[in-house]
CSV table of C-alpha atoms in Angstrom, one decimal:
chain,number,residue,atom,x,y,z
A,201,UNK,CA,116.3,79.7,108.9
A,202,UNK,CA,117.8,76.3,109.2
A,203,UNK,CA,121.0,74.7,107.9
A,204,UNK,CA,119.0,72.6,105.4
A,205,UNK,CA,117.6,75.8,103.9
A,206,UNK,CA,121.1,77.0,103.2
A,207,UNK,CA,122.2,73.7,101.7
A,208,UNK,CA,119.0,73.5,99.6
A,209,UNK,CA,119.5,77.1,98.3
A,210,UNK,CA,123.1,76.4,97.3
A,211,UNK,CA,122.1,73.1,95.6
A,212,UNK,CA,119.3,74.9,93.6
A,213,UNK,CA,121.8,77.5,92.5
A,214,UNK,CA,124.3,74.8,91.4
A,215,UNK,CA,121.6,73.0,89.4
A,216,UNK,CA,120.6,76.2,87.6
A,217,UNK,CA,124.3,76.9,86.9
A,218,UNK,CA,124.5,73.7,84.9
A,219,UNK,CA,121.5,74.5,82.8
A,220,UNK,CA,122.0,76.7,79.7
A,221,UNK,CA,119.2,79.3,79.6
A,222,UNK,CA,116.8,78.8,76.6
A,223,UNK,CA,117.3,82.4,75.3
A,224,UNK,CA,121.1,81.8,75.0
A,225,UNK,CA,120.5,79.2,72.2
A,226,UNK,CA,118.7,81.7,69.9
A,227,UNK,CA,120.9,84.1,67.9
A,228,UNK,CA,120.3,87.8,68.4
A,229,UNK,CA,120.1,89.7,65.1
A,230,UNK,CA,121.9,86.8,63.5
A,231,UNK,CA,124.7,86.8,66.0
A,232,UNK,CA,125.3,83.8,68.3
A,233,UNK,CA,125.2,84.8,71.9
A,234,UNK,CA,125.5,81.5,73.7
A,235,UNK,CA,129.0,82.2,75.1
A,236,UNK,CA,128.2,85.8,76.3
A,237,UNK,CA,124.8,84.8,77.7
A,238,UNK,CA,126.3,81.8,79.5
A,239,UNK,CA,129.0,84.0,81.0
A,240,UNK,CA,126.5,86.5,82.5
A,241,UNK,CA,124.1,83.6,83.4
A,242,UNK,CA,126.8,82.1,85.6
A,243,UNK,CA,127.4,85.5,87.3
A,244,UNK,CA,123.7,86.0,87.9
A,245,UNK,CA,123.3,82.5,89.4
A,246,UNK,CA,126.1,83.2,91.9
A,247,UNK,CA,124.5,86.4,92.9
A,248,UNK,CA,121.2,84.5,93.4
A,249,UNK,CA,122.4,82.1,96.1
A,250,UNK,CA,121.2,84.2,99.0
A,251,UNK,CA,117.9,84.9,97.3
A,252,UNK,CA,117.4,81.2,96.8
A,253,UNK,CA,118.0,80.7,100.5
A,254,UNK,CA,115.6,83.5,101.6
A,255,UNK,CA,112.6,82.3,99.6
A,256,UNK,CA,111.6,80.1,102.6
A,257,UNK,CA,111.5,83.1,105.1
A,258,UNK,CA,107.8,83.9,104.7
A,259,UNK,CA,106.7,80.3,105.1
A,260,UNK,CA,109.0,79.8,108.1
A,261,UNK,CA,107.5,83.0,109.7
A,262,UNK,CA,103.9,81.8,109.0
A,263,UNK,CA,104.6,78.4,110.6
A,264,UNK,CA,105.5,80.3,113.8
A,265,UNK,CA,102.4,82.4,113.7
A,266,UNK,CA,104.1,85.5,112.3
A,267,UNK,CA,102.0,86.8,109.4
A,268,UNK,CA,102.8,90.5,108.5
A,269,UNK,CA,100.1,92.5,106.9
A,270,UNK,CA,102.6,94.7,105.0
A,271,UNK,CA,106.2,94.1,103.9
A,272,UNK,CA,108.1,97.2,102.7
A,273,UNK,CA,111.3,96.5,100.8
A,274,UNK,CA,114.0,99.0,99.8
A,275,UNK,CA,113.8,97.7,96.3
A,276,UNK,CA,116.5,97.8,93.7
A,277,UNK,CA,115.3,94.8,91.6
A,278,UNK,CA,118.3,92.7,92.7
A,279,UNK,CA,118.2,88.9,93.2
A,280,UNK,CA,117.8,89.5,97.0
A,281,UNK,CA,114.7,91.6,96.4
A,282,UNK,CA,113.2,88.9,94.1
A,283,UNK,CA,113.9,86.3,96.7
A,284,UNK,CA,112.1,88.2,99.4
A,285,UNK,CA,109.1,88.8,97.0
A,286,UNK,CA,108.8,85.1,96.4
A,287,UNK,CA,109.2,84.5,100.2
A,288,UNK,CA,106.0,86.4,101.0
A,289,UNK,CA,104.1,84.9,98.1
A,290,UNK,CA,103.7,81.5,99.6
A,291,UNK,CA,100.2,79.8,99.2
A,292,UNK,CA,97.7,81.4,101.5
A,293,UNK,CA,99.9,84.4,102.3
A,294,UNK,CA,98.0,87.7,103.1
A,295,UNK,CA,101.1,89.9,103.2
A,296,UNK,CA,101.0,92.9,100.9
A,297,UNK,CA,104.4,93.6,99.5
A,298,UNK,CA,105.5,97.1,98.4
A,299,UNK,CA,108.7,98.1,96.6
A,300,UNK,CA,110.0,101.3,98.1
A,301,UNK,CA,112.1,103.2,95.6
A,302,UNK,CA,113.5,106.2,97.5
A,303,UNK,CA,116.3,106.8,95.0
A,304,UNK,CA,116.7,108.3,91.6
A,305,UNK,CA,117.1,106.0,88.6
A,306,UNK,CA,119.8,106.3,85.9
A,307,UNK,CA,118.5,105.1,82.6
A,308,UNK,CA,121.5,102.9,81.7
A,309,UNK,CA,121.3,101.0,85.0
A,310,UNK,CA,118.5,98.8,83.5
A,311,UNK,CA,118.6,96.4,86.4
A,312,UNK,CA,116.8,99.0,88.6
A,313,UNK,CA,113.7,98.9,86.4
A,314,UNK,CA,111.1,96.2,86.7
A,315,UNK,CA,109.3,94.8,83.6
A,316,UNK,CA,105.8,93.7,83.1
A,317,UNK,CA,107.2,90.1,82.5
A,318,UNK,CA,108.8,90.1,86.0
A,319,UNK,CA,105.5,91.3,87.6
A,320,UNK,CA,103.5,88.6,85.7
A,321,UNK,CA,105.9,85.9,87.0
A,322,UNK,CA,105.6,87.1,90.6
A,323,UNK,CA,109.2,87.9,91.2
A,324,UNK,CA,108.8,91.6,91.7
A,325,UNK,CA,106.3,93.7,93.5
A,326,UNK,CA,103.3,95.1,91.6
A,327,UNK,CA,103.0,98.2,93.9
A,328,UNK,CA,105.8,100.6,93.9
A,329,UNK,CA,106.4,103.8,96.0
A,330,UNK,CA,108.6,106.4,94.3
A,331,UNK,CA,109.7,109.6,95.8
A,332,UNK,CA,108.0,111.9,93.3
A,333,UNK,CA,105.6,112.1,90.4
A,334,UNK,CA,108.2,112.3,87.6
A,335,UNK,CA,110.4,109.7,89.4
A,336,UNK,CA,107.5,107.3,89.4
A,337,UNK,CA,107.0,107.8,85.7
A,338,UNK,CA,110.7,107.0,85.1
A,339,UNK,CA,110.6,103.8,87.0
A,340,UNK,CA,107.4,102.7,85.2
A,341,UNK,CA,108.9,103.0,81.7
A,342,UNK,CA,109.4,99.2,81.3
A,343,UNK,CA,106.5,98.1,83.4
A,344,UNK,CA,103.0,98.5,82.0
A,345,UNK,CA,101.2,96.4,84.7
A,346,UNK,CA,102.8,97.7,87.9
A,347,UNK,CA,101.4,100.5,90.0
A,348,UNK,CA,103.7,103.4,90.7
A,349,UNK,CA,102.8,106.0,93.3
A,350,UNK,CA,104.4,109.2,94.4
A,351,UNK,CA,104.9,109.1,98.2
A,352,UNK,CA,106.7,111.5,100.6
A,353,UNK,CA,110.4,111.7,99.7
A,354,UNK,CA,111.7,110.9,103.1
A,355,UNK,CA,115.3,110.5,102.0
A,356,UNK,CA,115.2,114.0,100.4
A,357,UNK,CA,113.1,115.8,103.0
A,358,UNK,CA,116.0,118.3,103.5
A,359,UNK,CA,115.2,119.8,100.1
A,360,UNK,CA,112.1,121.3,101.7
A,361,UNK,CA,113.4,122.3,105.2
A,362,UNK,CA,115.4,125.4,104.3
A,363,UNK,CA,113.4,128.5,105.4
A,364,UNK,CA,115.6,131.2,103.8
A,365,UNK,CA,118.0,130.6,100.9
A,366,UNK,CA,121.6,130.8,102.0
A,367,UNK,CA,124.1,133.0,100.1
A,368,UNK,CA,125.7,131.4,97.0
A,369,UNK,CA,128.4,128.9,97.9
A,370,UNK,CA,132.1,129.4,97.1
A,371,UNK,CA,133.4,125.9,97.3
A,372,UNK,CA,133.9,123.0,95.0
A,373,UNK,CA,132.3,119.9,96.5
A,374,UNK,CA,133.2,116.4,95.3
A,375,UNK,CA,130.8,113.6,96.2
A,376,UNK,CA,132.5,110.2,95.9
A,377,UNK,CA,130.6,107.0,95.3
A,378,UNK,CA,130.8,103.4,96.7
A,379,UNK,CA,133.0,102.3,93.8
A,380,UNK,CA,136.8,102.8,94.2
A,381,UNK,CA,137.5,103.3,90.5
A,382,UNK,CA,134.6,105.7,90.1
A,383,UNK,CA,135.7,107.7,93.1
A,384,UNK,CA,139.3,107.9,91.8
A,385,UNK,CA,138.0,109.2,88.5
A,386,UNK,CA,136.2,112.0,90.3
A,387,UNK,CA,139.3,112.9,92.2
A,388,UNK,CA,141.5,112.8,89.2
A,389,UNK,CA,139.4,115.4,87.3
A,390,UNK,CA,140.3,117.9,90.0
A,391,UNK,CA,143.6,116.8,91.6
A,392,UNK,CA,145.4,116.3,88.3
A,393,UNK,CA,145.2,120.1,87.7
A,394,UNK,CA,144.3,121.3,91.2
A,395,UNK,CA,145.9,124.7,90.9
A,396,UNK,CA,143.4,125.6,88.2
A,397,UNK,CA,140.5,124.4,90.3
A,398,UNK,CA,141.6,126.4,93.3
A,399,UNK,CA,141.8,129.5,91.1
A,400,UNK,CA,138.0,129.3,90.8
A,401,UNK,CA,137.0,128.3,94.4
A,402,UNK,CA,138.0,129.2,97.9
A,403,UNK,CA,138.4,125.6,98.8
A,404,UNK,CA,137.7,122.0,97.8
A,405,UNK,CA,135.7,119.7,100.0
A,406,UNK,CA,135.5,115.9,99.4
A,407,UNK,CA,132.6,113.9,100.7
A,408,UNK,CA,133.6,110.3,101.2
A,409,UNK,CA,131.1,107.5,100.8
A,410,UNK,CA,130.3,105.3,103.8
A,411,UNK,CA,130.3,102.1,101.7
A,412,UNK,CA,133.8,102.8,100.3
A,413,UNK,CA,136.0,100.5,102.3
A,414,UNK,CA,139.4,101.7,101.0
A,415,UNK,CA,141.3,104.4,102.9
A,416,UNK,CA,140.7,106.8,100.1
A,417,UNK,CA,142.4,109.7,101.9
A,418,UNK,CA,145.7,107.9,102.2
A,419,UNK,CA,145.5,106.6,98.7
A,420,UNK,CA,144.8,110.0,97.3
A,421,UNK,CA,147.7,111.6,99.1
A,422,UNK,CA,150.0,109.0,97.6
A,423,UNK,CA,148.6,109.3,94.1
A,424,UNK,CA,148.4,113.1,94.1
A,425,UNK,CA,151.1,114.4,96.5
A,426,UNK,CA,150.5,117.9,95.2
A,427,UNK,CA,147.2,118.2,97.1
A,428,UNK,CA,149.0,118.2,100.5
A,429,UNK,CA,149.0,121.5,102.4
A,430,UNK,CA,146.4,122.9,99.9
A,431,UNK,CA,142.8,123.9,100.7
A,432,UNK,CA,141.4,120.4,100.5
A,433,UNK,CA,139.3,118.9,103.3
A,434,UNK,CA,137.8,115.4,103.6
A,435,UNK,CA,134.2,115.2,104.9
A,436,UNK,CA,131.9,112.5,106.1
A,437,UNK,CA,129.0,114.6,107.3
A,438,UNK,CA,125.5,115.0,105.8
A,439,UNK,CA,125.4,115.8,102.1
A,440,UNK,CA,122.6,118.4,102.7
A,441,UNK,CA,125.1,120.5,104.7
A,442,UNK,CA,127.8,120.3,102.1
A,443,UNK,CA,125.4,121.4,99.4
A,444,UNK,CA,124.8,124.7,101.3
A,445,UNK,CA,128.4,125.8,100.7
A,446,UNK,CA,128.8,124.5,97.2
A,447,UNK,CA,129.4,126.7,94.1
A,448,UNK,CA,129.8,123.6,92.0
A,449,UNK,CA,129.2,119.9,92.6
A,450,UNK,CA,131.3,117.1,91.0
A,451,UNK,CA,130.1,113.5,91.3
A,452,UNK,CA,129.2,110.4,89.2
A,453,UNK,CA,126.0,108.4,89.1
A,454,UNK,CA,124.7,109.7,92.4
A,455,UNK,CA,121.3,111.2,93.2
A,456,UNK,CA,123.1,114.0,95.0
A,457,UNK,CA,123.4,115.5,91.5
A,458,UNK,CA,119.7,116.2,91.2
A,459,UNK,CA,119.6,117.4,94.8
A,460,UNK,CA,122.2,120.0,93.9
A,461,UNK,CA,120.2,121.2,90.9
A,462,UNK,CA,117.1,121.5,93.1
A,463,UNK,CA,119.1,124.0,95.2
A,464,UNK,CA,120.4,125.9,92.2
A,465,UNK,CA,123.9,124.5,92.4
A,466,UNK,CA,125.4,123.5,89.0
A,467,UNK,CA,126.7,120.0,88.5
A,468,UNK,CA,129.5,118.2,86.6
A,469,UNK,CA,129.3,114.5,86.2
A,470,UNK,CA,132.2,112.2,85.3
A,471,UNK,CA,131.8,110.5,82.0
A,472,UNK,CA,133.2,107.1,81.2
A,473,UNK,CA,135.8,106.8,78.4
A,474,UNK,CA,134.8,103.1,77.9
A,475,UNK,CA,131.3,101.7,78.4
A,476,UNK,CA,128.0,103.4,79.0
A,477,UNK,CA,127.7,106.5,81.2
A,478,UNK,CA,125.6,106.2,84.3
A,479,UNK,CA,123.9,109.6,84.3
A,480,UNK,CA,121.0,110.3,86.7
A,481,UNK,CA,120.5,113.7,85.0
A,482,UNK,CA,120.0,112.4,81.5
A,483,UNK,CA,116.3,112.9,81.6
A,484,UNK,CA,116.7,116.5,82.8
A,485,UNK,CA,117.0,119.2,80.1
A,486,UNK,CA,119.1,121.8,81.8
A,487,UNK,CA,122.0,124.1,81.1
A,488,UNK,CA,123.1,123.7,84.7
A,489,UNK,CA,124.9,120.3,84.3
A,490,UNK,CA,127.6,119.0,82.1
A,491,UNK,CA,129.8,115.9,81.8
A,492,UNK,CA,133.6,115.8,81.9
A,493,UNK,CA,135.7,113.0,80.6
A,494,UNK,CA,139.2,114.2,81.5
A,495,UNK,CA,140.9,116.8,83.7
A,496,UNK,CA,141.2,119.0,80.6
A,497,UNK,CA,137.4,118.7,80.1
A,498,UNK,CA,136.8,119.8,83.6
A,499,UNK,CA,139.3,122.7,83.4
A,500,UNK,CA,137.6,123.9,80.3
A,501,UNK,CA,134.2,123.8,81.9
A,502,UNK,CA,135.5,125.9,84.8
A,503,UNK,CA,136.8,128.5,82.4
A,504,UNK,CA,134.2,128.6,79.6
A,505,UNK,CA,130.9,127.2,81.0
A,506,UNK,CA,130.6,128.0,84.7
A,507,UNK,CA,131.0,131.8,84.4
A,508,UNK,CA,128.2,132.0,81.8
A,509,UNK,CA,125.5,130.3,83.9
A,510,UNK,CA,122.4,132.3,84.9
A,511,UNK,CA,122.4,134.2,88.3
A,512,UNK,CA,121.9,132.1,91.4
A,513,UNK,CA,118.3,133.5,91.8
A,514,UNK,CA,117.3,132.1,88.4
A,515,UNK,CA,118.9,128.8,89.0
A,516,UNK,CA,117.2,128.4,92.4
A,517,UNK,CA,113.8,129.2,90.7
A,518,UNK,CA,114.4,126.5,88.2
A,519,UNK,CA,115.5,124.2,91.0
A,520,UNK,CA,112.2,124.7,92.8
A,521,UNK,CA,110.3,123.6,89.7
A,522,UNK,CA,112.5,120.6,89.4
A,523,UNK,CA,112.0,119.7,93.1
A,524,UNK,CA,108.2,119.8,92.8
A,525,UNK,CA,108.4,117.5,89.8
A,526,UNK,CA,110.7,114.9,91.1
A,527,UNK,CA,110.3,114.9,94.9
A,528,UNK,CA,107.1,114.7,97.0
A,529,UNK,CA,107.2,116.9,100.1
A,530,UNK,CA,107.0,115.2,103.5
A,531,UNK,CA,103.8,116.4,105.1
A,532,UNK,CA,101.4,114.9,107.7
A,533,UNK,CA,98.7,114.5,105.0
A,534,UNK,CA,101.2,112.8,102.6
A,535,UNK,CA,102.4,110.4,105.3
């Protein structure tokens, strides 16, 4: 990478910013969209600066005799991913590129999904590795030309490692996300009426997120002083260990929700009072999960829904079927 590549990438982005996209000039269902489309176009261009810089990576490597046979990309269909796809598609390139999708999609996060048009234009990979059969089907819903294969679910291998089922958990476990507002929403569902939550569980454990830069513990103690000296602990360990002690999991758009269901642990997801819900469980028809939009909703679920769930043995049996459908086991043959 050279300074001129950085300057060229920024210049290309600036030029694109000045050009109104063609689709913005055409009304949608009779409604003019130029202003809205232009606004989001400008945001997308700014996010694409790094991608425009990285498109020379493959050619630069080849000029120095480095020609990888295979490039695996943790692929979320973001501008960075598209830039790296273009980078290894230079004339004469023999590098095979594969999109590794070791995560679980939420239907409303449409940016995660590739389309046939993107494949045709060479900005996304044609070969995709998903972590399970059903997960591969979900990712392929907008892409008729891509290849989606189920490969060992390395990220979720812990779902297959337990030898004997542990006793049912007795704790409420909250899994925060990388978003501050989303994490505060999760906490508010419980902390606003914490006495009612502690009436149903021995303790409350909160798993912080490594990408959350804010000191969420200090912020929470200031916002909800009533939680001090109560049975609330803050954790940064492995999610798999916390799931073993959970009687109920509360989170937002996180794949830990389906991990919990696979273990027979019921799940409550936070719902958004404005905008679209990001629900990774929307495709799963199950009585073992619900959404809550307020502390009152959550308290009602603890009182009226949670006690009526099937026994833990039945939920674990359903979880095993779910695991087989969505997550490929990690075996020597599979690898």
